[in-house]
Amino acid sequence: MSNIVIGIEGLVGAGKTSICRELVKIIPNTIIFHGGNLYRAIVYAMMKNGNTLDELKQQGKKLDIKEMMELFEVKIEIENNETVVYIGNEKIDEDLIQSKDASIAVSTIGGKADNGKLFEFSRKLIDKYKEKYNVIVSGRALTTIYPEIDYHFFITASLEERTRRKCIQYQNKEEFEEIKQNILTRDKLQEEAGFYKLSAITKEIDVTECKSAMESAEKVLSNIKK
């Protein structure tokens, strides 16, 4: 039986990454390709280089993200059944690229930049991974990046629940209302960029009432053929 590719997209703060990490525990011979983290790492590398958010906004339509990946030596490795990113020889902590500033920057330029070469790179990488593993891909525009995807899920939850989960992620360092506004801003940017569009294969999964990441993952798993 051939390996499969499962795409996980969704609203900001709905728990996509946690769901992926629960699924990889359940589905045999599986890895996670954190496509969103790759994109975040490239933008983070640019910010680390001194590019401000205003500069990134101005450059957005001209940026070739794959060229930026090569310029700043952003690389991917598989460790413990999931991809991690390096900038040069430095492994990048996920908290850095998941920060509020990095998230806003990614949402701001993601729909403006030239993503074509990066999408092609990601497609070839998924094909390479699929030769040996089942692949769970987390990110945006997954049906565009990989049209042959076997399952595509769009994870949703209420705004209040998503804000609550982000508060936990940020360890309550931000006020609830501030985080809520941040989510609304990112939602708007993602929608304007066309990243919230559903395809014919997409299955929406509402996890508002799920009490744990495992429960959310099981809801996704119930839609995958054994």
Short mmCIF file of N, CA, C and O in Angstrom, two decimals, residues 3-6 20 23-33 78 80-82 129 132-137:
data_model
loop_
_atom_site.label_atom_id
_atom_site.label_comp_id
_atom_site.label_asym_id
_atom_site.label_seq_id
_atom_site.Cartn_x
_atom_site.Cartn_y
_atom_site.Cartn_z
N ASN A 3 2.19 5.16 0.44
CA ASN A 3 2.08 6.14 1.51
C ASN A 3 1.13 7.27 1.11
O ASN A 3 0.90 7.50 -0.08
N ILE A 4 0.61 7.99 2.09
CA ILE A 4 -0.36 9.06 1.83
C ILE A 4 0.17 10.40 2.33
O ILE A 4 1.09 10.46 3.14
N VAL A 5 -0.45 11.47 1.82
CA VAL A 5 -0.15 12.83 2.25
C VAL A 5 -1.42 13.44 2.83
O VAL A 5 -2.46 13.45 2.18
N ILE A 6 -1.31 13.93 4.06
CA ILE A 6 -2.44 14.54 4.77
C ILE A 6 -2.11 16.01 5.00
O ILE A 6 -1.08 16.33 5.59
N CYS A 20 -1.29 17.83 14.52
CA CYS A 20 -0.29 17.09 13.73
C CYS A 20 0.55 16.19 14.63
O CYS A 20 0.83 15.03 14.29
N LEU A 23 -1.43 13.19 15.68
CA LEU A 23 -1.64 12.26 14.57
C LEU A 23 -0.40 11.41 14.29
O LEU A 23 -0.50 10.23 13.97
N VAL A 24 0.78 12.04 14.41
CA VAL A 24 2.01 11.30 14.11
C VAL A 24 2.25 10.18 15.12
O VAL A 24 2.97 9.21 14.83
N LYS A 25 1.65 10.30 16.30
CA LYS A 25 1.76 9.24 17.30
C LYS A 25 0.86 8.05 16.96
O LYS A 25 1.11 6.93 17.38
N ILE A 26 -0.19 8.33 16.19
CA ILE A 26 -1.21 7.31 15.92
C ILE A 26 -0.99 6.61 14.59
O ILE A 26 -1.14 5.39 14.48
N ILE A 27 -0.64 7.37 13.56
CA ILE A 27 -0.50 6.81 12.21
C ILE A 27 0.92 6.27 12.05
O ILE A 27 1.89 7.01 12.17
N PRO A 28 1.07 4.99 11.76
CA PRO A 28 2.41 4.38 11.66
C PRO A 28 3.25 5.00 10.54
O PRO A 28 2.72 5.47 9.53
N ASN A 29 4.57 4.99 10.74
CA ASN A 29 5.53 5.39 9.72
C ASN A 29 5.20 6.76 9.13
O ASN A 29 5.09 6.94 7.92
N THR A 30 5.04 7.73 10.01
CA THR A 30 4.59 9.06 9.59
C THR A 30 5.56 10.14 10.07
O THR A 30 6.11 10.05 11.17
N ILE A 31 5.74 11.17 9.24
CA ILE A 31 6.50 12.35 9.63
C ILE A 31 5.63 13.59 9.41
O ILE A 31 4.65 13.56 8.66
N ILE A 32 6.01 14.69 10.07
CA ILE A 32 5.35 15.98 9.88
C ILE A 32 6.28 16.91 9.12
O ILE A 32 7.43 17.09 9.52
N PHE A 33 5.78 17.49 8.05
CA PHE A 33 6.49 18.55 7.35
C PHE A 33 5.83 19.86 7.75
O PHE A 33 4.72 20.16 7.34
N ILE A 78 15.01 16.43 9.30
CA ILE A 78 14.00 15.66 10.03
C ILE A 78 14.61 15.18 11.34
O ILE A 78 15.66 14.53 11.34
N ASN A 80 13.21 13.44 15.10
CA ASN A 80 12.09 12.93 15.89
C ASN A 80 10.77 12.99 15.13
O ASN A 80 9.75 13.46 15.64
N ASN A 81 10.81 12.54 13.89
CA ASN A 81 9.62 12.39 13.05
C ASN A 81 8.95 13.71 12.64
O ASN A 81 7.77 13.71 12.26
N GLU A 82 9.68 14.81 12.70
CA GLU A 82 9.14 16.05 12.18
C GLU A 82 10.27 16.96 11.70
O GLU A 82 11.42 16.79 12.10
N TYR A 129 9.81 12.75 0.62
CA TYR A 129 9.42 12.18 1.91
C TYR A 129 8.44 11.02 1.73
O TYR A 129 8.51 10.01 2.43
N LYS A 132 9.26 7.23 1.50
CA LYS A 132 9.58 6.44 2.69
C LYS A 132 8.51 6.51 3.78
O LYS A 132 8.40 5.60 4.59
N TYR A 133 7.73 7.62 3.79
CA TYR A 133 6.83 7.84 4.93
C TYR A 133 5.44 8.27 4.46
O TYR A 133 5.27 8.77 3.35
N ASN A 134 4.46 8.10 5.37
CA ASN A 134 3.25 8.90 5.28
C ASN A 134 3.64 10.31 5.72
O ASN A 134 4.44 10.48 6.63
N VAL A 135 3.05 11.33 5.07
CA VAL A 135 3.48 12.70 5.35
C VAL A 135 2.28 13.54 5.79
O VAL A 135 1.27 13.62 5.07
N ILE A 136 2.40 14.14 6.96
CA ILE A 136 1.43 15.14 7.40
C ILE A 136 2.05 16.51 7.13
O ILE A 136 3.15 16.80 7.60
N VAL A 137 1.36 17.33 6.34
CA VAL A 137 1.88 18.64 5.98
C VAL A 137 1.04 19.71 6.66
O VAL A 137 -0.19 19.74 6.52
#
